[in-house]
């Protein structure tokens, strides 16, 4: 029996036998396993020429597609650290992550949909990047002092060859304990947090998860999660690569085009966030589409009618987090559960230890009592980049997730919410503090004493929507449309409040302790 692949280079070698089988189908793009190995080899040559080696931080700013996959494989196979950037990012957000992550080489698409990344990155760096050449001179930028090269789509395809002996030597020098990626996740403050994850941790965890959900080489996984977040990166892309399966994704704006793709490619399993496929079910042609191939997974609205649950709350959900390298709670049982198990999130994934504790005392709670989930194990992150171990784990090595759960006598978990105030909207985490800071910045010229309180409101499509209560005693008109326009230059689209209400300072509901009454804030939006 062969040893399991422990690095990305190992996985590429393991799947040489797959030849022209599709690794990725994304709209009109098709990338075979042979293509992925060959093109990532060429890209690796370009990276080596730019001085990239083991431990070099390489940023990726691409939407889902072949470019992302090739660049990720190229960097990872030679031991560089992959750092994805969200295509939603504004110039200030790009600047913050570039500074925090110490990226040396950034590989980026020139544009995507309405986004011009040449201009946006130029704004972030205070540089003119419009004339970027095939072999640009190294950058020496005071905003991002570590960054040396920004390589846009089209420049990297002229990469030179790399000697086989050099490539093999670099690949052989990568170990399971080496860092594969730093994935950024929203924190409880506006400061970005880069989650450090290793080759062995990510690949070993996905191998276990594939066994539970039954992802086989014969499967075609449709995933609508972005590759720059952990769900798409690990539970989608890396999981497919480890399994030797095919990943299907779509960037199409027109729902009809995505439905055409699903009919043609016939995925067998689905994964992602339901809000991201809700528009497909509203397309006029949806009822006549043949989507019977999709019989497993969690995107119920577009799956075969006979496998859709009558009551989704009687099917196991999943709980994932970047710090755990993707999914932490799940079940391979996709049948309807008994009423007593309504709302279950399944059991703990292999390779983790878990406790449920009283957040105030740190003591373990008894079964069925609500408490905070804490975890540790080989698949938990190494830590947050640039932060001490003490900032990430307690003295016994436990990571405190901030998730409130209860665990029944059979070991099934039930998620109740965040111990903090994180908002989960359409599969993305939004830190209220970041949005509050942006709102106050926009409004302080109207009222220097303005305050903002951001909360999540329940929403049938998105899970939650971002809502804001602005407290101001100013008599100036409250121009909501103008505020939203200004926020769009500072925040990603999914962070922009969808509902805003303005009140006087004295009208902000408070508790007897003087703290803001969060349920009271939500009540301001009732009706």
Short mmCIF file of C-alpha atoms in Angstrom, two decimals:
data_model
loop_
_atom_site.label_atom_id
_atom_site.label_comp_id
_atom_site.label_asym_id
_atom_site.label_seq_id
_atom_site.Cartn_x
_atom_site.Cartn_y
_atom_site.Cartn_z
CA UNK A 1 0.00 0.00 0.00
CA UNK A 2 1.45 3.37 -1.02
CA UNK A 3 1.85 6.18 1.48
CA UNK A 4 -0.66 9.03 1.19
CA UNK A 5 0.48 12.16 -0.62
CA UNK A 6 1.60 14.71 1.97
CA UNK A 7 2.43 17.69 -0.24
CA UNK A 8 0.87 19.28 -3.32
CA UNK A 9 3.79 18.02 -5.43
CA UNK A 10 3.11 14.50 -4.15
CA UNK A 11 -0.53 14.80 -5.21
CA UNK A 12 0.44 15.95 -8.71
CA UNK A 13 2.77 12.97 -9.08
CA UNK A 14 0.11 10.62 -7.76
CA UNK A 15 -2.38 11.76 -10.41
CA UNK A 16 -0.11 11.60 -13.46
CA UNK A 17 -2.12 8.54 -14.49
CA UNK A 18 -5.25 10.69 -14.90
CA UNK A 19 -3.87 12.24 -18.08
CA UNK A 20 -6.46 14.24 -20.00
CA UNK A 21 -9.20 13.73 -17.41
CA UNK A 22 -10.67 17.10 -16.40
CA UNK A 23 -9.51 18.47 -13.08
CA UNK A 24 -11.50 21.69 -13.54
CA UNK A 25 -14.41 22.77 -15.70
CA UNK A 26 -15.28 26.43 -15.19
CA UNK A 27 -17.75 27.77 -17.76
CA UNK A 28 -15.82 27.55 -21.09
CA UNK A 29 -12.50 26.64 -19.44
CA UNK A 30 -11.38 23.03 -19.18
CA UNK A 31 -8.16 22.09 -17.38
CA UNK A 32 -7.02 18.47 -17.44
CA UNK A 33 -4.70 16.86 -14.91
CA UNK A 34 -1.98 16.83 -17.57
CA UNK A 35 -2.62 20.51 -18.33
CA UNK A 36 -2.47 21.40 -14.64
CA UNK A 37 0.88 19.64 -14.19
CA UNK A 38 2.39 21.06 -17.40
CA UNK A 39 1.18 24.65 -17.04
CA UNK A 40 1.97 24.87 -13.33
CA UNK A 41 5.47 23.60 -14.15
CA UNK A 42 5.90 26.46 -16.62
CA UNK A 43 4.52 28.96 -14.13
CA UNK A 44 6.88 27.59 -11.49
CA UNK A 45 9.74 28.42 -13.85
CA UNK A 46 8.58 32.02 -14.03
CA UNK A 47 8.29 32.22 -10.25
CA UNK A 48 11.77 30.78 -9.79
CA UNK A 49 13.10 33.42 -12.20
CA UNK A 50 11.52 36.08 -9.97
CA UNK A 51 13.37 34.69 -6.96
CA UNK A 52 10.53 32.63 -5.52
CA UNK A 53 11.50 29.58 -3.48
CA UNK A 54 10.55 27.71 -0.37
CA UNK A 55 8.77 29.99 2.08
CA UNK A 56 8.28 32.91 -0.34
CA UNK A 57 4.83 34.47 0.03
CA UNK A 58 2.96 34.48 -3.31
CA UNK A 59 -0.37 36.29 -3.50
CA UNK A 60 -3.14 35.25 -5.92
CA UNK A 61 -5.82 37.68 -7.06
CA UNK A 62 -7.96 35.65 -9.45
CA UNK A 63 -11.60 34.57 -9.64
CA UNK A 64 -12.38 30.85 -9.69
CA UNK A 65 -10.86 29.31 -12.79
CA UNK A 66 -7.81 27.79 -14.44
CA UNK A 67 -5.55 30.77 -13.69
CA UNK A 68 -6.07 30.37 -9.95
CA UNK A 69 -5.50 26.60 -10.07
CA UNK A 70 -2.32 26.82 -12.18
CA UNK A 71 -0.84 29.59 -10.04
CA UNK A 72 -1.69 27.83 -6.79
CA UNK A 73 -0.11 24.57 -7.96
CA UNK A 74 2.96 26.37 -9.32
CA UNK A 75 3.66 28.13 -6.05
CA UNK A 76 2.78 25.24 -3.76
CA UNK A 77 4.80 22.58 -5.59
CA UNK A 78 8.06 24.53 -5.06
CA UNK A 79 7.30 25.30 -1.43
CA UNK A 80 6.10 28.89 -1.74
CA UNK A 81 3.26 29.98 0.51
CA UNK A 82 -0.03 30.62 -1.31
CA UNK A 83 -1.99 33.68 -0.16
CA UNK A 84 -5.34 34.17 -1.94
CA UNK A 85 -6.89 37.64 -2.16
CA UNK A 86 -10.63 38.20 -2.45
CA UNK A 87 -11.79 39.55 -5.80
CA UNK A 88 -14.26 41.65 -3.78
CA UNK A 89 -11.42 43.57 -2.15
CA UNK A 90 -11.32 47.35 -2.32
CA UNK A 91 -8.03 49.24 -2.60
CA UNK A 92 -7.79 49.80 1.19
CA UNK A 93 -8.52 46.11 1.82
CA UNK A 94 -5.88 45.02 -0.69
CA UNK A 95 -3.37 47.35 0.93
CA UNK A 96 -4.07 46.01 4.43
CA UNK A 97 -3.71 42.37 3.38
CA UNK A 98 -0.56 43.00 1.32
CA UNK A 99 1.04 44.68 4.33
CA UNK A 100 -0.10 42.06 6.83
CA UNK A 101 0.80 39.01 4.71
CA UNK A 102 4.30 40.05 3.56
CA UNK A 103 3.56 39.01 -0.03
CA UNK A 104 6.68 39.20 -2.20
CA UNK A 105 5.11 38.34 -5.58
CA UNK A 106 1.48 39.05 -6.44
CA UNK A 107 -0.09 37.24 -9.41
CA UNK A 108 -3.26 39.00 -10.49
CA UNK A 109 -5.90 39.13 -13.16
CA UNK A 110 -6.15 42.49 -14.90
CA UNK A 111 -9.93 42.67 -14.56
CA UNK A 112 -12.96 40.66 -13.56
CA UNK A 113 -16.53 41.74 -14.20
CA UNK A 114 -16.58 45.46 -13.35
CA UNK A 115 -13.35 45.36 -11.36
CA UNK A 116 -10.16 46.91 -12.80
CA UNK A 117 -7.39 45.44 -10.67
CA UNK A 118 -4.57 47.27 -12.44
CA UNK A 119 -6.11 50.55 -11.32
CA UNK A 120 -7.19 49.21 -7.92
CA UNK A 121 -3.77 47.82 -7.06
CA UNK A 122 -2.20 51.02 -8.32
CA UNK A 123 -4.39 52.92 -5.87
CA UNK A 124 -3.51 50.50 -3.08
CA UNK A 125 0.22 50.89 -3.71
CA UNK A 126 0.27 54.52 -4.82
CA UNK A 127 1.98 53.25 -7.99
CA UNK A 128 1.23 53.41 -11.71
CA UNK A 129 0.94 49.75 -12.68
CA UNK A 130 -0.74 50.26 -16.06
CA UNK A 131 2.53 49.81 -17.94
CA UNK A 132 3.58 46.57 -16.21
CA UNK A 133 5.97 44.74 -18.56
CA UNK A 134 6.84 41.11 -19.15
CA UNK A 135 9.92 41.40 -16.91
CA UNK A 136 9.17 44.39 -14.70
CA UNK A 137 11.84 45.93 -12.55
CA UNK A 138 11.43 45.03 -8.87
CA UNK A 139 9.14 47.28 -6.90
CA UNK A 140 10.49 49.23 -3.96
CA UNK A 141 7.33 50.57 -2.43
CA UNK A 142 7.07 52.31 0.92
CA UNK A 143 3.44 51.23 1.34
CA UNK A 144 4.24 47.52 0.99
CA UNK A 145 8.00 47.25 1.55
CA UNK A 146 8.17 43.45 1.11
CA UNK A 147 6.36 43.38 -2.26
CA UNK A 148 8.74 43.09 -5.22
CA UNK A 149 6.64 42.04 -8.22
CA UNK A 150 3.07 42.35 -9.45
CA UNK A 151 2.52 40.05 -12.45
CA UNK A 152 -0.75 40.44 -14.34
CA UNK A 153 -2.58 37.91 -16.50
CA UNK A 154 -0.91 37.62 -19.89
CA UNK A 155 2.55 38.43 -18.57
CA UNK A 156 2.98 35.10 -16.81
CA UNK A 157 2.11 32.92 -19.83
CA UNK A 158 5.49 33.73 -21.39
CA UNK A 159 7.24 31.91 -18.61
CA UNK A 160 10.46 30.09 -19.43
CA UNK A 161 11.25 26.45 -18.82
CA UNK A 162 12.73 25.06 -15.63
CA UNK A 163 15.26 22.24 -15.51
CA UNK A 164 13.75 18.97 -14.33
CA UNK A 165 16.47 18.41 -11.76
CA UNK A 166 15.92 21.86 -10.23
CA UNK A 167 12.15 21.45 -10.09
CA UNK A 168 12.43 17.96 -8.58
CA UNK A 169 14.90 19.20 -6.00
CA UNK A 170 12.65 22.06 -4.96
CA UNK A 171 9.63 19.78 -4.76
CA UNK A 172 11.50 17.15 -2.74
CA UNK A 173 12.54 19.82 -0.24
CA UNK A 174 8.89 20.50 0.68
CA UNK A 175 7.62 18.59 3.71
CA UNK A 176 4.16 17.96 5.12
CA UNK A 177 4.91 20.36 7.98
CA UNK A 178 5.70 23.24 5.61
CA UNK A 179 3.12 25.99 5.14
CA UNK A 180 0.93 25.59 2.07
CA UNK A 181 -1.34 28.60 2.46
CA UNK A 182 -2.28 31.60 4.54
CA UNK A 183 -6.02 32.08 4.17
CA UNK A 184 -7.50 35.33 5.42
CA UNK A 185 -10.67 35.35 7.45
CA UNK A 186 -12.69 38.11 9.08
CA UNK A 187 -11.84 38.65 12.70
CA UNK A 188 -13.76 40.22 15.52
CA UNK A 189 -12.00 43.52 14.78
CA UNK A 190 -11.11 45.30 11.58
CA UNK A 191 -7.57 43.88 11.61
CA UNK A 192 -7.16 41.05 9.05
CA UNK A 193 -6.17 37.61 10.31
CA UNK A 194 -4.14 35.23 8.17
CA UNK A 195 -4.68 31.58 9.07
CA UNK A 196 -1.49 29.55 8.60
CA UNK A 197 -2.13 26.02 7.24
CA UNK A 198 0.34 23.31 6.25
CA UNK A 199 0.50 20.88 3.33
CA UNK A 200 0.01 17.84 5.57
CA UNK A 201 -2.75 19.45 7.60
CA UNK A 202 -4.84 20.60 4.65
CA UNK A 203 -4.34 17.52 2.48
CA UNK A 204 -4.75 15.01 5.30
CA UNK A 205 -7.91 16.71 6.50
CA UNK A 206 -9.46 16.78 3.01
CA UNK A 207 -8.63 13.09 2.57
CA UNK A 208 -10.60 12.29 5.73
CA UNK A 209 -13.50 14.51 4.70
CA UNK A 210 -13.60 12.93 1.23
CA UNK A 211 -13.98 9.53 2.83
CA UNK A 212 -16.91 10.73 4.93
CA UNK A 213 -18.77 12.41 2.08
CA UNK A 214 -17.82 9.72 -0.43
CA UNK A 215 -15.97 11.94 -2.94
CA UNK A 216 -14.42 9.50 -5.43
CA UNK A 217 -12.37 9.84 -8.65
CA UNK A 218 -15.54 9.17 -10.61
CA UNK A 219 -17.33 12.15 -9.05
CA UNK A 220 -17.87 15.61 -10.48
CA UNK A 221 -18.21 18.18 -7.70
CA UNK A 222 -20.13 21.40 -8.33
CA UNK A 223 -18.90 24.01 -5.85
CA UNK A 224 -19.98 27.66 -5.80
CA UNK A 225 -17.59 28.79 -3.06
CA UNK A 226 -14.79 31.19 -4.06
CA UNK A 227 -11.31 29.67 -4.11
CA UNK A 228 -10.01 32.59 -2.03
CA UNK A 229 -12.03 31.39 0.97
CA UNK A 230 -11.40 28.15 2.81
CA UNK A 231 -14.58 26.44 1.57
CA UNK A 232 -13.62 26.78 -2.08
CA UNK A 233 -9.86 26.44 -1.55
CA UNK A 234 -9.87 23.33 0.63
CA UNK A 235 -13.28 21.62 0.64
CA UNK A 236 -13.65 22.36 -3.08
CA UNK A 237 -10.34 22.61 -4.95
CA UNK A 238 -7.91 20.67 -2.74
CA UNK A 239 -10.51 18.01 -1.96
CA UNK A 240 -11.09 17.45 -5.69
CA UNK A 241 -7.35 17.27 -6.34
CA UNK A 242 -6.79 14.78 -3.52
CA UNK A 243 -9.68 12.60 -4.73
CA UNK A 244 -8.64 12.70 -8.39
CA UNK A 245 -12.14 13.92 -9.21
CA UNK A 246 -13.43 16.79 -11.38
CA UNK A 247 -14.43 20.21 -10.04
CA UNK A 248 -17.20 22.15 -11.81
CA UNK A 249 -17.67 25.87 -11.13
CA UNK A 250 -19.16 28.91 -12.82
CA UNK A 251 -18.52 32.64 -12.92
CA UNK A 252 -21.42 33.27 -15.31
CA UNK A 253 -23.60 36.29 -14.61
CA UNK A 254 -26.56 34.82 -16.49
CA UNK A 255 -28.28 32.03 -14.55
CA UNK A 256 -29.18 30.37 -17.83
CA UNK A 257 -25.49 29.93 -18.68
CA UNK A 258 -24.82 28.25 -15.34
CA UNK A 259 -27.80 25.94 -15.82
CA UNK A 260 -26.49 25.08 -19.30
CA UNK A 261 -23.16 24.15 -17.70
CA UNK A 262 -24.80 21.95 -15.06
CA UNK A 263 -26.87 20.12 -17.65
CA UNK A 264 -23.85 19.55 -19.88
CA UNK A 265 -21.30 18.56 -17.21
CA UNK A 266 -23.66 16.55 -14.99
CA UNK A 267 -22.13 17.02 -11.53
CA UNK A 268 -22.79 14.15 -9.12
CA UNK A 269 -22.24 16.01 -5.84
CA UNK A 270 -22.66 19.63 -4.71
CA UNK A 271 -21.18 21.85 -2.06
CA UNK A 272 -21.26 25.54 -1.22
CA UNK A 273 -23.67 28.13 0.12
CA UNK A 274 -27.31 28.00 -0.87
CA UNK A 275 -27.66 31.77 -1.20
CA UNK A 276 -25.24 31.66 -4.10
CA UNK A 277 -27.50 29.44 -6.22
CA UNK A 278 -30.90 30.88 -5.26
CA UNK A 279 -31.01 32.90 -8.52
CA UNK A 280 -30.76 29.68 -10.54
CA UNK A 281 -34.10 28.47 -9.21
CA UNK A 282 -35.75 31.74 -10.28
CA UNK A 283 -34.68 31.40 -13.92
CA UNK A 284 -37.66 30.82 -16.25
CA UNK A 285 -36.13 27.61 -17.61
CA UNK A 286 -35.30 26.04 -14.25
CA UNK A 287 -38.34 23.75 -14.06
CA UNK A 288 -37.53 22.19 -17.43
CA UNK A 289 -33.84 21.56 -16.71
CA UNK A 290 -32.46 18.03 -16.30
CA UNK A 291 -30.43 18.24 -13.11
CA UNK A 292 -30.95 14.65 -12.00
CA UNK A 293 -27.22 13.92 -11.86
CA UNK A 294 -26.84 15.97 -8.64
CA UNK A 295 -27.92 13.53 -5.96
CA UNK A 296 -25.57 14.27 -3.05
CA UNK A 297 -24.37 17.39 -1.26
CA UNK A 298 -25.92 20.44 0.32
CA UNK A 299 -27.15 22.68 -2.54
CA UNK A 300 -30.64 21.24 -2.18
CA UNK A 301 -32.63 23.75 -4.29
CA UNK A 302 -30.89 22.71 -7.53
CA UNK A 303 -30.50 19.01 -6.79
CA UNK A 304 -32.60 16.18 -8.15
CA UNK A 305 -36.19 16.61 -6.86
CA UNK A 306 -36.34 13.13 -5.39
CA UNK A 307 -33.34 13.78 -3.13
CA UNK A 308 -34.34 17.24 -1.94
CA UNK A 309 -35.46 17.15 1.71
CA UNK A 310 -39.00 18.12 2.57
CA UNK A 311 -37.53 19.76 5.67
CA UNK A 312 -33.82 20.74 5.43
CA UNK A 313 -33.64 21.00 9.22
CA UNK A 314 -33.93 17.21 9.35
CA UNK A 315 -30.72 16.82 7.36
CA UNK A 316 -27.30 17.26 8.93
CA UNK A 317 -25.72 20.67 8.34
CA UNK A 318 -21.97 21.30 8.29
CA UNK A 319 -19.85 23.70 10.33
CA UNK A 320 -16.56 24.86 8.90
CA UNK A 321 -13.97 27.45 9.80
CA UNK A 322 -10.74 28.64 8.27
CA UNK A 323 -8.83 27.88 11.46
CA UNK A 324 -9.81 24.20 11.17
CA UNK A 325 -8.80 23.93 7.51
CA UNK A 326 -12.44 23.78 6.31
CA UNK A 327 -15.22 21.54 7.65
CA UNK A 328 -15.13 20.61 11.32
CA UNK A 329 -18.61 19.17 11.97
CA UNK A 330 -20.38 16.98 9.42
CA UNK A 331 -22.03 13.64 8.70
CA UNK A 332 -21.92 11.31 5.74
CA UNK A 333 -25.54 10.33 6.39
CA UNK A 334 -27.65 12.34 3.93
CA UNK A 335 -30.98 10.81 4.90
CA UNK A 336 -33.71 12.51 6.92
CA UNK A 337 -33.00 12.40 10.64
CA UNK A 338 -35.45 11.79 13.50
CA UNK A 339 -37.16 14.84 14.96
CA UNK A 340 -34.95 14.63 18.05
CA UNK A 341 -31.95 15.37 15.83
CA UNK A 342 -33.47 18.41 14.13
CA UNK A 343 -30.82 21.03 13.35
CA UNK A 344 -27.88 18.65 13.81
CA UNK A 345 -24.49 19.64 12.46
CA UNK A 346 -23.22 16.07 12.58
CA UNK A 347 -20.18 14.85 14.46
CA UNK A 348 -16.61 15.96 14.91
CA UNK A 349 -14.36 15.31 11.90
CA UNK A 350 -11.50 12.80 12.37
CA UNK A 351 -8.23 14.18 13.68
CA UNK A 352 -9.75 16.70 16.10
CA UNK A 353 -10.27 16.79 19.83
CA UNK A 354 -13.12 18.96 21.07
CA UNK A 355 -14.59 20.26 24.29
CA UNK A 356 -17.67 22.35 25.01
CA UNK A 357 -16.97 24.80 27.81
CA UNK A 358 -18.62 27.56 29.77
CA UNK A 359 -17.18 30.71 28.14
CA UNK A 360 -16.99 32.48 31.48
CA UNK A 361 -15.42 29.77 33.66
CA UNK A 362 -13.66 27.55 31.11
CA UNK A 363 -15.19 24.46 32.72
CA UNK A 364 -16.65 21.69 30.58
CA UNK A 365 -20.44 21.77 30.41
CA UNK A 366 -22.61 18.71 30.69
CA UNK A 367 -24.20 17.17 27.56
CA UNK A 368 -27.06 19.20 26.01
CA UNK A 369 -25.87 22.40 27.78
CA UNK A 370 -24.88 25.28 25.52
CA UNK A 371 -21.23 26.28 25.59
CA UNK A 372 -18.28 27.40 23.49
CA UNK A 373 -16.64 24.87 21.17
CA UNK A 374 -12.87 24.59 21.54
CA UNK A 375 -10.68 22.30 19.43
CA UNK A 376 -7.14 21.10 18.92
CA UNK A 377 -5.36 18.55 16.76
CA UNK A 378 -3.01 18.16 13.78
CA UNK A 379 -5.39 19.81 11.31
CA UNK A 380 -5.93 22.97 13.33
CA UNK A 381 -4.05 26.01 12.03
CA UNK A 382 -0.47 26.70 13.06
CA UNK A 383 -1.67 30.11 14.23
CA UNK A 384 -2.47 33.55 12.85
CA UNK A 385 0.33 34.98 10.75
CA UNK A 386 2.45 37.49 12.62
CA UNK A 387 0.81 36.76 15.97
CA UNK A 388 2.19 34.92 18.96
CA UNK A 389 0.98 31.46 19.88
CA UNK A 390 -0.46 32.91 23.08
CA UNK A 391 -2.77 35.11 20.98
CA UNK A 392 -4.10 32.08 19.11
CA UNK A 393 -4.32 29.23 21.64
CA UNK A 394 -4.75 28.77 25.36
CA UNK A 395 -1.88 27.32 27.46
CA UNK A 396 -3.06 23.76 26.75
CA UNK A 397 -3.11 24.26 23.00
CA UNK A 398 -6.89 24.62 22.57
CA UNK A 399 -8.26 26.97 19.94
CA UNK A 400 -11.36 28.81 21.19
CA UNK A 401 -13.68 28.97 18.18
CA UNK A 402 -16.19 31.49 19.52
CA UNK A 403 -18.98 29.19 18.30
CA UNK A 404 -21.75 28.32 20.71
CA UNK A 405 -22.87 24.71 20.44
CA UNK A 406 -24.49 21.95 22.41
CA UNK A 407 -23.58 18.27 22.11
CA UNK A 408 -26.09 15.50 22.67
CA UNK A 409 -25.46 12.14 24.33
CA UNK A 410 -24.77 10.52 20.94
CA UNK A 411 -22.01 12.98 20.03
CA UNK A 412 -24.02 15.10 17.58
CA UNK A 413 -23.46 18.84 17.68
CA UNK A 414 -25.98 21.68 17.33
CA UNK A 415 -24.79 25.16 16.39
CA UNK A 416 -26.48 28.04 18.22
CA UNK A 417 -24.54 31.08 17.02
CA UNK A 418 -21.41 33.09 17.75
CA UNK A 419 -20.31 34.02 21.22
CA UNK A 420 -19.34 37.31 19.60
CA UNK A 421 -21.21 39.19 16.94
CA UNK A 422 -19.81 37.90 13.63
CA UNK A 423 -22.30 38.13 10.78
CA UNK A 424 -22.54 35.24 8.30
CA UNK A 425 -24.00 36.48 5.02
CA UNK A 426 -24.17 34.38 1.83
CA UNK A 427 -21.29 32.22 3.01
CA UNK A 428 -19.03 35.14 4.00
CA UNK A 429 -18.01 36.38 7.44
CA UNK A 430 -18.44 40.08 8.19
CA UNK A 431 -16.86 41.68 11.23
CA UNK A 432 -19.29 44.34 12.54
CA UNK A 433 -16.42 46.45 13.90
CA UNK A 434 -14.96 46.90 10.43
CA UNK A 435 -18.27 48.12 8.98
CA UNK A 436 -18.90 50.34 11.99
CA UNK A 437 -15.51 52.00 11.57
CA UNK A 438 -16.17 52.66 7.89
CA UNK A 439 -19.60 54.14 8.63
CA UNK A 440 -18.25 56.47 11.29
CA UNK A 441 -15.49 57.61 8.91
CA UNK A 442 -18.07 58.43 6.24
CA UNK A 443 -20.43 60.23 8.63
CA UNK A 444 -18.05 62.08 10.97
CA UNK A 445 -18.14 65.23 8.80
CA UNK A 446 -21.88 65.41 9.39
CA UNK A 447 -21.65 64.67 13.09
CA UNK A 448 -18.29 64.16 14.86
CA UNK A 449 -20.15 62.36 17.66
CA UNK A 450 -21.83 59.85 15.35
CA UNK A 451 -21.79 56.18 16.36
CA UNK A 452 -22.71 53.11 14.36
CA UNK A 453 -23.88 49.69 15.49
CA UNK A 454 -23.79 46.86 12.95
CA UNK A 455 -25.74 43.64 13.40
CA UNK A 456 -26.96 40.68 11.38
CA UNK A 457 -30.63 40.28 10.56
CA UNK A 458 -32.15 36.93 9.54
CA UNK A 459 -32.65 36.53 5.79
CA UNK A 460 -34.14 33.55 3.96
CA UNK A 461 -31.75 33.76 1.00
CA UNK A 462 -28.47 34.94 2.56
CA UNK A 463 -28.74 33.50 6.06
CA UNK A 464 -28.15 36.98 7.47
CA UNK A 465 -27.91 40.46 5.99
CA UNK A 466 -25.76 43.27 7.32
CA UNK A 467 -27.80 46.00 9.00
CA UNK A 468 -26.66 49.24 10.63
CA UNK A 469 -28.14 51.53 13.27
CA UNK A 470 -26.58 55.01 13.06
CA UNK A 471 -26.86 57.26 16.10
CA UNK A 472 -26.64 60.98 15.36
CA UNK A 473 -28.14 64.13 16.79
CA UNK A 474 -27.31 66.15 13.68
CA UNK A 475 -30.12 67.99 11.93
CA UNK A 476 -28.45 67.48 8.53
CA UNK A 477 -30.37 65.26 6.10
CA UNK A 478 -29.51 61.57 6.32
CA UNK A 479 -28.69 60.64 2.73
CA UNK A 480 -28.60 56.84 2.80
CA UNK A 481 -27.89 56.50 -0.95
CA UNK A 482 -24.86 58.80 -0.72
CA UNK A 483 -23.55 56.92 2.30
CA UNK A 484 -23.79 53.59 0.50
CA UNK A 485 -22.04 54.99 -2.57
CA UNK A 486 -19.12 56.14 -0.44
CA UNK A 487 -18.93 52.84 1.47
CA UNK A 488 -18.56 50.92 -1.80
CA UNK A 489 -15.10 52.43 -2.25
CA UNK A 490 -14.05 51.26 1.20
CA UNK A 491 -15.71 47.87 1.70
CA UNK A 492 -16.39 44.73 -0.31
CA UNK A 493 -19.93 44.51 -1.64
CA UNK A 494 -21.03 41.78 0.78
CA UNK A 495 -20.05 43.99 3.75
CA UNK A 496 -22.24 46.92 2.69
CA UNK A 497 -25.32 47.24 4.96
CA UNK A 498 -28.51 46.27 3.18
CA UNK A 499 -30.62 48.01 5.81
CA UNK A 500 -29.79 51.26 7.63
CA UNK A 501 -31.79 53.19 10.14
CA UNK A 502 -30.86 56.48 11.85
CA UNK A 503 -31.87 57.32 15.42
CA UNK A 504 -30.96 59.83 18.11
CA UNK A 505 -28.25 58.78 20.54
CA UNK A 506 -30.79 58.55 23.34
CA UNK A 507 -32.83 56.10 21.27
CA UNK A 508 -30.11 53.45 21.19
CA UNK A 509 -31.41 50.63 23.41
CA UNK A 510 -29.14 49.72 26.30
CA UNK A 511 -29.04 47.18 29.09
CA UNK A 512 -28.85 48.02 32.76
CA UNK A 513 -25.09 47.55 32.50
CA UNK A 514 -24.94 50.38 29.98
CA UNK A 515 -24.00 48.05 27.14
CA UNK A 516 -25.91 48.20 23.87
CA UNK A 517 -28.91 45.89 23.80
CA UNK A 518 -28.38 43.83 20.60
CA UNK A 519 -31.90 42.32 20.54
CA UNK A 520 -33.16 45.87 21.06
CA UNK A 521 -31.22 47.01 17.99
CA UNK A 522 -32.80 44.24 15.93
CA UNK A 523 -36.22 45.32 17.14
CA UNK A 524 -35.66 48.71 15.50
CA UNK A 525 -35.96 46.95 12.14
CA UNK A 526 -39.16 45.06 12.95
CA UNK A 527 -42.00 45.96 10.65
#
